[in-house]
Amino acid sequence: MANPLYDGLFGRHAGKSTPFLHLLDGSTVTHQDFLALAARIANVLQQIGLKAGDRVAAQIEKSPEALALYAACAQSGLVFLPLNTAYTVDELTYFIENSGAALIVCDGRSETDLAPVVDKLGAKLETLNADGSGSLTDKARSMPSTFATVDRGADDLAAFLYTSGTTGRSKGAMLTQQNLLSNALTLVQAWRFTGDDVLLHALPIFHTHGLFVATNTTLAAGGSMIFLPKFDLDEMVARMPEATTMMGVPTFYTRLLGDPRFDRASTAHMRLFVSGSAPLLAETHIQFEERTGHRILERYGMTETNMNTSNPYDGERRAGTVGLPLPGIEVKITDPNDGSELPQGEIGEIEVRGPNVFKGYWQMPEKTAAELRENGFFITGDLGRIDEDGYIHIVGRNKDLIISGGYNIYPKEIELVLDEQPGVLESAVVGVPHPDFGETVLGVVVPEPGSTPDLDAIMEAVRASLARFKHPRELIVLDELPRNTMGKVQKNILRDQYNDLFAPA
Ligand code: MCA
Ligand code: AMP
């Protein structure tokens, strides 16, 4: 018996005294020290009474200890459920209750707020702070530095990642060991990762990009990471000389291009820059090449599927496209009305199938059936076309979604909060272009007849329930929303009307 994910990513580095993490303060964590820390944590999880298949929800800052919790879950056969550190207690309550998590690991600052939710569920709570302190590591310190890896199969669950839905209710995407491991191995090959690679890692580790694409790929190749707590321009420039590769959302690239220190000389040693999570503007791609001589490699994925397509490492990296299907992954374009495959060149819904595609949404069989076909194809909700050379172009979305700085925001969730506010008859939330975040949130509210909504009070209510990155950057009051003859709100008209709201002067 075995545990493919743990063995394939972590266990294979046992005994290696080479660096795995290079930290902000200049210190390093070796593979063997990291594995020992993970094993100590796994012993704590066992002592708490967790059993294979239990969910461990974690809202914790990025740190070596946070990453070790992920490794410990893999080694113990637990399902790791990382949560955005920006989520409010309201938002967390839903994830914790919906997942039925057996353990919640949170920052010490949130302990009091979360205690009632945890009690109600009969779950356990441990703390882990940004500096690595907390009850989890306190207990881990006295534990053995080895742990007997729990047997798991390739089809067993390894992680739950919540992704919002167009109805405003988030869905827990169930990812198996095989989903995660197969994708990491595929990316190692596709992007030529080796044990010599040093990845500049400034992404958060609660989403697919930073946790699976960046970390799992580095682990599968046996390389190391410059593990920064967050994106900070000065740190990126300062640490770039030690790196061979970098992964980021488009905002990382536009911010780097805004800094004159970032140039051909400072990047001459770099092997690869990868972009994803949101569309990279063709002009950013071109500007980047002019400045550095490097062509960014853009790829496309989703929480439900990990990575599906990638521009080639050796061949042409075509600006404005997300490249070709990765080996072992099928991509087709279908008619959104009947699901039939469309001829090459036509625009339709992107569907994908492969070992990367998730198992379904946790306890939501109808939603799973609506998006995951019986034949294994997953309906992405993205609209695209395949050009004559096989490159995939994403041209739009068949889902109401805003992507701001790489974070997905579902307008419905914000509209539900706006609609509840005194004096508001109805609302519409749309994404408009933003120079830093790519897109940002614009809220439009329609007052009830005779009333004047208090916009400050509305924003206060939004702040209380939704994470900061979802807050409308601006609220606009309109007498009515544009509607078509069927009565459906025409968001495209609002988007066009306010297209330049955040354009640089
Ligand atoms: C922070 N803020 C944001 C965002 N991030 N607002 C909107 N959108 C955001 N993405 C808020 C802050 O709380 C702050 O609020 C204000 O905006 C400005 O903050 P700033 O300091 O400029 O932001 P930052 O802390 O530098 O963060 C920006 C960031 C970060 C570096 C772009 O958002 C980031 O790391 N994004 C990466 C997200 C990611 O990993 N996505 C992958 C998802 P205030 O002014 O009130 O203080 S996985 C995925 O999508 C799929 C599967 C895939 O293909 O990868
Ligand atoms: P998530 O919900 O975080 O899994 O986000 C997945 C969505 O991000 C996809 O369905 C796309 O809409 C978008 N996305 C990811 N990578 C790219 C990319 N390279 N270009 C355009 N959109 C992307």
PDB file of C-alpha atoms in Angstrom, residues 71-302:
ATOM      1  CA  ALA A  71       2.052  18.016   3.922  1.00  0.00           C
ATOM      2  CA  ALA A  72       0.853  16.616   7.268  1.00  0.00           C
ATOM      3  CA  CYS A  73      -2.688  16.288   5.906  1.00  0.00           C
ATOM      4  CA  ALA A  74      -1.356  14.431   2.863  1.00  0.00           C
ATOM      5  CA  GLN A  75       0.663  12.102   5.083  1.00  0.00           C
ATOM      6  CA  SER A  76      -2.344  11.469   7.375  1.00  0.00           C
ATOM      7  CA  GLY A  77      -4.864  10.960   4.564  1.00  0.00           C
ATOM      8  CA  LEU A  78      -6.804  14.050   5.648  1.00  0.00           C
ATOM      9  CA  VAL A  79      -8.540  16.419   3.265  1.00  0.00           C
ATOM     10  CA  PHE A  80      -6.859  19.834   3.315  1.00  0.00           C
ATOM     11  CA  LEU A  81      -9.213  22.794   2.982  1.00  0.00           C
ATOM     12  CA  PRO A  82      -7.290  26.069   2.714  1.00  0.00           C
ATOM     13  CA  LEU A  83      -9.250  29.327   3.035  1.00  0.00           C
ATOM     14  CA  ASN A  84      -8.482  32.857   1.868  1.00  0.00           C
ATOM     15  CA  THR A  85      -7.099  34.910   4.764  1.00  0.00           C
ATOM     16  CA  ALA A  86      -9.348  37.803   3.688  1.00  0.00           C
ATOM     17  CA  TYR A  87     -12.595  35.922   4.404  1.00  0.00           C
ATOM     18  CA  THR A  88     -14.831  37.354   7.117  1.00  0.00           C
ATOM     19  CA  VAL A  89     -16.357  35.272   9.915  1.00  0.00           C
ATOM     20  CA  ASP A  90     -19.641  35.195   7.955  1.00  0.00           C
ATOM     21  CA  GLU A  91     -17.892  33.690   4.970  1.00  0.00           C
ATOM     22  CA  LEU A  92     -15.852  31.251   7.057  1.00  0.00           C
ATOM     23  CA  THR A  93     -18.909  30.009   8.891  1.00  0.00           C
ATOM     24  CA  TYR A  94     -20.385  28.770   5.639  1.00  0.00           C
ATOM     25  CA  PHE A  95     -17.226  26.929   4.577  1.00  0.00           C
ATOM     26  CA  ILE A  96     -16.725  25.325   7.951  1.00  0.00           C
ATOM     27  CA  GLU A  97     -20.348  24.221   8.289  1.00  0.00           C
ATOM     28  CA  ASN A  98     -20.702  23.098   4.687  1.00  0.00           C
ATOM     29  CA  SER A  99     -17.543  21.013   4.747  1.00  0.00           C
ATOM     30  CA  GLY A 100     -18.251  19.537   8.173  1.00  0.00           C
ATOM     31  CA  ALA A 101     -14.599  20.110   9.027  1.00  0.00           C
ATOM     32  CA  ALA A 102     -13.325  18.080  11.966  1.00  0.00           C
ATOM     33  CA  LEU A 103     -10.548  20.561  12.714  1.00  0.00           C
ATOM     34  CA  ILE A 104     -10.242  24.293  12.133  1.00  0.00           C
ATOM     35  CA  VAL A 105      -6.785  25.817  12.181  1.00  0.00           C
ATOM     36  CA  CYS A 106      -6.866  29.603  12.395  1.00  0.00           C
ATOM     37  CA  ASP A 107      -4.783  32.581  13.380  1.00  0.00           C
ATOM     38  CA  GLY A 108      -4.882  33.299  17.104  1.00  0.00           C
ATOM     39  CA  ARG A 109      -6.638  36.593  16.311  1.00  0.00           C
ATOM     40  CA  SER A 110      -9.706  34.769  14.923  1.00  0.00           C
ATOM     41  CA  GLU A 111      -9.993  32.190  17.693  1.00  0.00           C
ATOM     42  CA  THR A 112     -12.683  34.000  19.710  1.00  0.00           C
ATOM     43  CA  ASP A 113     -14.781  34.788  16.637  1.00  0.00           C
ATOM     44  CA  LEU A 114     -14.682  31.220  15.357  1.00  0.00           C
ATOM     45  CA  ALA A 115     -15.156  29.420  18.671  1.00  0.00           C
ATOM     46  CA  PRO A 116     -18.997  29.421  18.491  1.00  0.00           C
ATOM     47  CA  VAL A 117     -19.002  27.939  14.979  1.00  0.00           C
ATOM     48  CA  VAL A 118     -16.479  25.306  15.971  1.00  0.00           C
ATOM     49  CA  ASP A 119     -18.466  24.401  19.101  1.00  0.00           C
ATOM     50  CA  LYS A 120     -21.698  24.123  17.169  1.00  0.00           C
ATOM     51  CA  LEU A 121     -20.093  21.623  14.817  1.00  0.00           C
ATOM     52  CA  GLY A 122     -18.403  19.711  17.584  1.00  0.00           C
ATOM     53  CA  ALA A 123     -15.128  20.289  15.766  1.00  0.00           C
ATOM     54  CA  LYS A 124     -11.664  20.938  17.186  1.00  0.00           C
ATOM     55  CA  LEU A 125      -9.740  24.200  16.942  1.00  0.00           C
ATOM     56  CA  GLU A 126      -5.996  24.865  16.887  1.00  0.00           C
ATOM     57  CA  THR A 127      -4.159  28.092  16.214  1.00  0.00           C
ATOM     58  CA  LEU A 128      -1.252  28.822  13.894  1.00  0.00           C
ATOM     59  CA  ASN A 129       0.037  32.374  13.586  1.00  0.00           C
ATOM     60  CA  ALA A 130       2.012  34.038  10.814  1.00  0.00           C
ATOM     61  CA  ASP A 131       5.278  33.650  12.782  1.00  0.00           C
ATOM     62  CA  GLY A 132       4.726  29.897  13.184  1.00  0.00           C
ATOM     63  CA  SER A 133       3.639  30.142  16.828  1.00  0.00           C
ATOM     64  CA  GLY A 134       0.307  28.810  18.103  1.00  0.00           C
ATOM     65  CA  SER A 135      -1.240  25.787  19.759  1.00  0.00           C
ATOM     66  CA  LEU A 136      -0.591  23.518  16.743  1.00  0.00           C
ATOM     67  CA  THR A 137       3.163  24.053  16.732  1.00  0.00           C
ATOM     68  CA  ASP A 138       3.297  24.114  20.524  1.00  0.00           C
ATOM     69  CA  LYS A 139       1.899  20.588  20.550  1.00  0.00           C
ATOM     70  CA  ALA A 140       4.031  19.531  17.581  1.00  0.00           C
ATOM     71  CA  ARG A 141       7.248  20.422  19.367  1.00  0.00           C
ATOM     72  CA  SER A 142       7.049  17.453  21.745  1.00  0.00           C
ATOM     73  CA  MET A 143       5.969  14.988  19.047  1.00  0.00           C
ATOM     74  CA  PRO A 144       8.176  12.471  17.198  1.00  0.00           C
ATOM     75  CA  SER A 145       9.687  13.709  13.940  1.00  0.00           C
ATOM     76  CA  THR A 146       8.541  10.623  12.057  1.00  0.00           C
ATOM     77  CA  PHE A 147       5.031   9.454  11.237  1.00  0.00           C
ATOM     78  CA  ALA A 148       3.796   6.254   9.607  1.00  0.00           C
ATOM     79  CA  THR A 149       2.259   7.483   6.358  1.00  0.00           C
ATOM     80  CA  VAL A 150      -1.426   6.552   6.101  1.00  0.00           C
ATOM     81  CA  ASP A 151      -2.306   4.399   3.092  1.00  0.00           C
ATOM     82  CA  ARG A 152      -4.435   6.112   0.482  1.00  0.00           C
ATOM     83  CA  GLY A 153      -5.464   5.364  -3.073  1.00  0.00           C
ATOM     84  CA  ALA A 154      -5.147   7.612  -6.097  1.00  0.00           C
ATOM     85  CA  ASP A 155      -8.903   8.205  -6.090  1.00  0.00           C
ATOM     86  CA  ASP A 156      -9.080   9.260  -2.448  1.00  0.00           C
ATOM     87  CA  LEU A 157      -9.715  12.898  -1.636  1.00  0.00           C
ATOM     88  CA  ALA A 158      -6.729  15.114  -0.894  1.00  0.00           C
ATOM     89  CA  ALA A 159      -8.173  18.640  -0.883  1.00  0.00           C
ATOM     90  CA  PHE A 160     -11.345  20.680  -0.955  1.00  0.00           C
ATOM     91  CA  LEU A 161     -11.140  24.082  -2.545  1.00  0.00           C
ATOM     92  CA  TYR A 162     -14.221  26.245  -2.418  1.00  0.00           C
ATOM     93  CA  THR A 163     -15.212  28.058  -5.558  1.00  0.00           C
ATOM     94  CA  SER A 164     -18.155  30.405  -5.756  1.00  0.00           C
ATOM     95  CA  GLY A 165     -21.161  29.778  -7.902  1.00  0.00           C
ATOM     96  CA  THR A 166     -23.312  32.013 -10.020  1.00  0.00           C
ATOM     97  CA  THR A 167     -26.115  31.594  -7.486  1.00  0.00           C
ATOM     98  CA  GLY A 168     -23.901  33.059  -4.762  1.00  0.00           C
ATOM     99  CA  ARG A 169     -23.385  29.763  -2.881  1.00  0.00           C
ATOM    100  CA  SER A 170     -19.842  28.413  -2.824  1.00  0.00           C
ATOM    101  CA  LYS A 171     -19.161  24.846  -3.836  1.00  0.00           C
ATOM    102  CA  GLY A 172     -16.458  22.601  -2.414  1.00  0.00           C
ATOM    103  CA  ALA A 173     -14.482  21.165  -5.318  1.00  0.00           C
ATOM    104  CA  MET A 174     -13.293  17.690  -4.291  1.00  0.00           C
ATOM    105  CA  LEU A 175      -9.782  17.028  -5.564  1.00  0.00           C
ATOM    106  CA  THR A 176      -8.237  13.593  -5.422  1.00  0.00           C
ATOM    107  CA  GLN A 177      -4.639  12.566  -4.912  1.00  0.00           C
ATOM    108  CA  GLN A 178      -4.504  11.638  -8.591  1.00  0.00           C
ATOM    109  CA  ASN A 179      -5.870  15.056  -9.666  1.00  0.00           C
ATOM    110  CA  LEU A 180      -3.085  16.854  -7.844  1.00  0.00           C
ATOM    111  CA  LEU A 181      -0.225  14.468  -8.497  1.00  0.00           C
ATOM    112  CA  SER A 182      -0.906  13.912 -12.196  1.00  0.00           C
ATOM    113  CA  ASN A 183      -1.028  17.641 -12.830  1.00  0.00           C
ATOM    114  CA  ALA A 184       2.201  18.329 -10.937  1.00  0.00           C
ATOM    115  CA  LEU A 185       4.030  15.626 -12.919  1.00  0.00           C
ATOM    116  CA  THR A 186       2.607  16.937 -16.181  1.00  0.00           C
ATOM    117  CA  LEU A 187       3.749  20.487 -15.399  1.00  0.00           C
ATOM    118  CA  VAL A 188       7.257  19.342 -14.442  1.00  0.00           C
ATOM    119  CA  GLN A 189       7.597  17.881 -17.948  1.00  0.00           C
ATOM    120  CA  ALA A 190       5.813  20.681 -19.778  1.00  0.00           C
ATOM    121  CA  TRP A 191       7.789  23.465 -18.092  1.00  0.00           C
ATOM    122  CA  ARG A 192      11.084  21.516 -17.748  1.00  0.00           C
ATOM    123  CA  PHE A 193      11.304  21.838 -13.983  1.00  0.00           C
ATOM    124  CA  THR A 194      14.336  20.193 -12.345  1.00  0.00           C
ATOM    125  CA  GLY A 195      15.951  19.916  -8.924  1.00  0.00           C
ATOM    126  CA  ASP A 196      18.039  22.977  -9.816  1.00  0.00           C
ATOM    127  CA  ASP A 197      15.014  25.246 -10.092  1.00  0.00           C
ATOM    128  CA  VAL A 198      14.442  27.983  -7.555  1.00  0.00           C
ATOM    129  CA  LEU A 199      10.918  29.367  -7.832  1.00  0.00           C
ATOM    130  CA  LEU A 200      10.188  32.927  -6.721  1.00  0.00           C
ATOM    131  CA  HIS A 201       6.967  32.277  -4.783  1.00  0.00           C
ATOM    132  CA  ALA A 202       4.920  35.338  -3.767  1.00  0.00           C
ATOM    133  CA  LEU A 203       1.436  33.892  -4.343  1.00  0.00           C
ATOM    134  CA  PRO A 204      -0.925  33.031  -1.521  1.00  0.00           C
ATOM    135  CA  ILE A 205      -1.024  29.303  -0.655  1.00  0.00           C
ATOM    136  CA  PHE A 206      -4.794  29.009  -0.211  1.00  0.00           C
ATOM    137  CA  HIS A 207      -5.562  28.735  -3.932  1.00  0.00           C
ATOM    138  CA  THR A 208      -4.691  26.380  -6.754  1.00  0.00           C
ATOM    139  CA  HIS A 209      -2.058  28.663  -8.256  1.00  0.00           C
ATOM    140  CA  GLY A 210       0.203  29.099  -5.228  1.00  0.00           C
ATOM    141  CA  LEU A 211      -0.450  25.742  -3.545  1.00  0.00           C
ATOM    142  CA  PHE A 212      -0.724  23.248  -6.360  1.00  0.00           C
ATOM    143  CA  VAL A 213       0.732  24.779  -9.519  1.00  0.00           C
ATOM    144  CA  ALA A 214       3.703  26.458  -7.852  1.00  0.00           C
ATOM    145  CA  THR A 215       4.370  24.286  -4.795  1.00  0.00           C
ATOM    146  CA  ASN A 216       3.437  20.826  -6.064  1.00  0.00           C
ATOM    147  CA  THR A 217       5.399  21.329  -9.280  1.00  0.00           C
ATOM    148  CA  THR A 218       8.480  22.449  -7.363  1.00  0.00           C
ATOM    149  CA  LEU A 219       8.125  19.484  -4.993  1.00  0.00           C
ATOM    150  CA  ALA A 220       7.649  17.004  -7.821  1.00  0.00           C
ATOM    151  CA  ALA A 221      10.846  18.293  -9.436  1.00  0.00           C
ATOM    152  CA  GLY A 222      12.798  18.406  -6.174  1.00  0.00           C
ATOM    153  CA  GLY A 223      13.545  22.122  -6.524  1.00  0.00           C
ATOM    154  CA  SER A 224      13.258  24.908  -3.971  1.00  0.00           C
ATOM    155  CA  MET A 225      11.232  28.075  -3.458  1.00  0.00           C
ATOM    156  CA  ILE A 226      11.958  31.607  -2.331  1.00  0.00           C
ATOM    157  CA  PHE A 227       8.915  31.649  -0.113  1.00  0.00           C
ATOM    158  CA  LEU A 228       7.765  35.249   0.383  1.00  0.00           C
ATOM    159  CA  PRO A 229       4.753  36.031   2.600  1.00  0.00           C
ATOM    160  CA  LYS A 230       3.142  38.129  -0.135  1.00  0.00           C
ATOM    161  CA  PHE A 231       3.847  40.097  -3.288  1.00  0.00           C
ATOM    162  CA  ASP A 232       6.071  43.048  -2.410  1.00  0.00           C
ATOM    163  CA  LEU A 233       7.771  44.854  -5.270  1.00  0.00           C
ATOM    164  CA  ASP A 234      11.006  45.590  -3.397  1.00  0.00           C
ATOM    165  CA  GLU A 235      11.318  41.984  -2.223  1.00  0.00           C
ATOM    166  CA  MET A 236      10.600  40.655  -5.709  1.00  0.00           C
ATOM    167  CA  VAL A 237      13.350  42.795  -7.193  1.00  0.00           C
ATOM    168  CA  ALA A 238      15.737  41.981  -4.336  1.00  0.00           C
ATOM    169  CA  ARG A 239      15.237  38.192  -4.479  1.00  0.00           C
ATOM    170  CA  MET A 240      14.951  37.759  -8.264  1.00  0.00           C
ATOM    171  CA  PRO A 241      18.747  37.191  -8.657  1.00  0.00           C
ATOM    172  CA  GLU A 242      18.477  33.963  -6.602  1.00  0.00           C
ATOM    173  CA  ALA A 243      15.585  32.584  -8.664  1.00  0.00           C
ATOM    174  CA  THR A 244      15.401  30.646 -11.908  1.00  0.00           C
ATOM    175  CA  THR A 245      11.622  30.799 -12.397  1.00  0.00           C
ATOM    176  CA  MET A 246       8.595  32.797 -11.290  1.00  0.00           C
ATOM    177  CA  MET A 247       4.842  32.230 -11.362  1.00  0.00           C
ATOM    178  CA  GLY A 248       2.302  34.979 -10.961  1.00  0.00           C
ATOM    179  CA  VAL A 249      -1.049  36.479 -11.790  1.00  0.00           C
ATOM    180  CA  PRO A 250      -1.072  39.247 -14.432  1.00  0.00           C
ATOM    181  CA  THR A 251      -1.054  41.932 -11.686  1.00  0.00           C
ATOM    182  CA  PHE A 252       2.421  40.689 -10.652  1.00  0.00           C
ATOM    183  CA  TYR A 253       3.658  41.310 -14.189  1.00  0.00           C
ATOM    184  CA  THR A 254       2.093  44.749 -14.632  1.00  0.00           C
ATOM    185  CA  ARG A 255       3.459  45.806 -11.227  1.00  0.00           C
ATOM    186  CA  LEU A 256       6.962  44.568 -12.127  1.00  0.00           C
ATOM    187  CA  LEU A 257       6.792  46.400 -15.442  1.00  0.00           C
ATOM    188  CA  GLY A 258       5.949  49.577 -13.536  1.00  0.00           C
ATOM    189  CA  ASP A 259       9.338  49.411 -11.794  1.00  0.00           C
ATOM    190  CA  PRO A 260      12.430  50.564 -13.717  1.00  0.00           C
ATOM    191  CA  ARG A 261      14.697  48.255 -11.653  1.00  0.00           C
ATOM    192  CA  PHE A 262      13.037  45.349 -13.401  1.00  0.00           C
ATOM    193  CA  ASP A 263      14.874  45.093 -16.712  1.00  0.00           C
ATOM    194  CA  ARG A 264      16.848  42.905 -19.096  1.00  0.00           C
ATOM    195  CA  ALA A 265      19.923  42.765 -16.856  1.00  0.00           C
ATOM    196  CA  SER A 266      18.033  41.866 -13.679  1.00  0.00           C
ATOM    197  CA  THR A 267      16.199  39.008 -15.403  1.00  0.00           C
ATOM    198  CA  ALA A 268      18.914  37.741 -17.771  1.00  0.00           C
ATOM    199  CA  HIS A 269      19.546  34.683 -15.569  1.00  0.00           C
ATOM    200  CA  MET A 270      15.842  33.694 -15.353  1.00  0.00           C
ATOM    201  CA  ARG A 271      14.687  30.536 -17.117  1.00  0.00           C
ATOM    202  CA  LEU A 272      10.925  30.952 -17.120  1.00  0.00           C
ATOM    203  CA  PHE A 273       8.072  33.320 -16.218  1.00  0.00           C
ATOM    204  CA  VAL A 274       4.586  31.749 -16.016  1.00  0.00           C
ATOM    205  CA  SER A 275       1.296  33.680 -15.856  1.00  0.00           C
ATOM    206  CA  GLY A 276      -2.240  32.528 -15.121  1.00  0.00           C
ATOM    207  CA  SER A 277      -5.465  32.816 -13.093  1.00  0.00           C
ATOM    208  CA  ALA A 278      -6.656  35.769 -15.178  1.00  0.00           C
ATOM    209  CA  PRO A 279      -6.179  36.957 -18.762  1.00  0.00           C
ATOM    210  CA  LEU A 280      -2.735  38.373 -19.495  1.00  0.00           C
ATOM    211  CA  LEU A 281      -3.246  41.257 -21.886  1.00  0.00           C
ATOM    212  CA  ALA A 282      -1.390  40.748 -25.164  1.00  0.00           C
ATOM    213  CA  GLU A 283       0.104  44.223 -24.641  1.00  0.00           C
ATOM    214  CA  THR A 284       1.584  43.127 -21.272  1.00  0.00           C
ATOM    215  CA  HIS A 285       3.094  40.088 -22.988  1.00  0.00           C
ATOM    216  CA  ILE A 286       4.660  42.282 -25.667  1.00  0.00           C
ATOM    217  CA  GLN A 287       5.840  44.963 -23.245  1.00  0.00           C
ATOM    218  CA  PHE A 288       7.418  42.262 -21.075  1.00  0.00           C
ATOM    219  CA  GLU A 289       9.367  40.856 -23.983  1.00  0.00           C
ATOM    220  CA  GLU A 290      10.534  44.310 -25.046  1.00  0.00           C
ATOM    221  CA  ARG A 291      11.752  45.072 -21.524  1.00  0.00           C
ATOM    222  CA  THR A 292      13.316  41.742 -20.552  1.00  0.00           C
ATOM    223  CA  GLY A 293      13.712  39.635 -23.679  1.00  0.00           C
ATOM    224  CA  HIS A 294      11.575  36.907 -22.044  1.00  0.00           C
ATOM    225  CA  ARG A 295       8.266  35.699 -23.416  1.00  0.00           C
ATOM    226  CA  ILE A 296       5.850  35.005 -20.551  1.00  0.00           C
ATOM    227  CA  LEU A 297       4.395  31.493 -20.718  1.00  0.00           C
ATOM    228  CA  GLU A 298       0.637  31.785 -20.203  1.00  0.00           C
ATOM    229  CA  ARG A 299      -1.421  28.798 -19.075  1.00  0.00           C
ATOM    230  CA  TYR A 300      -5.050  28.201 -18.186  1.00  0.00           C
ATOM    231  CA  GLY A 301      -6.649  26.300 -15.358  1.00  0.00           C
ATOM    232  CA  MET A 302      -9.401  26.184 -12.787  1.00  0.00           C
TER     233      MET A 302
END
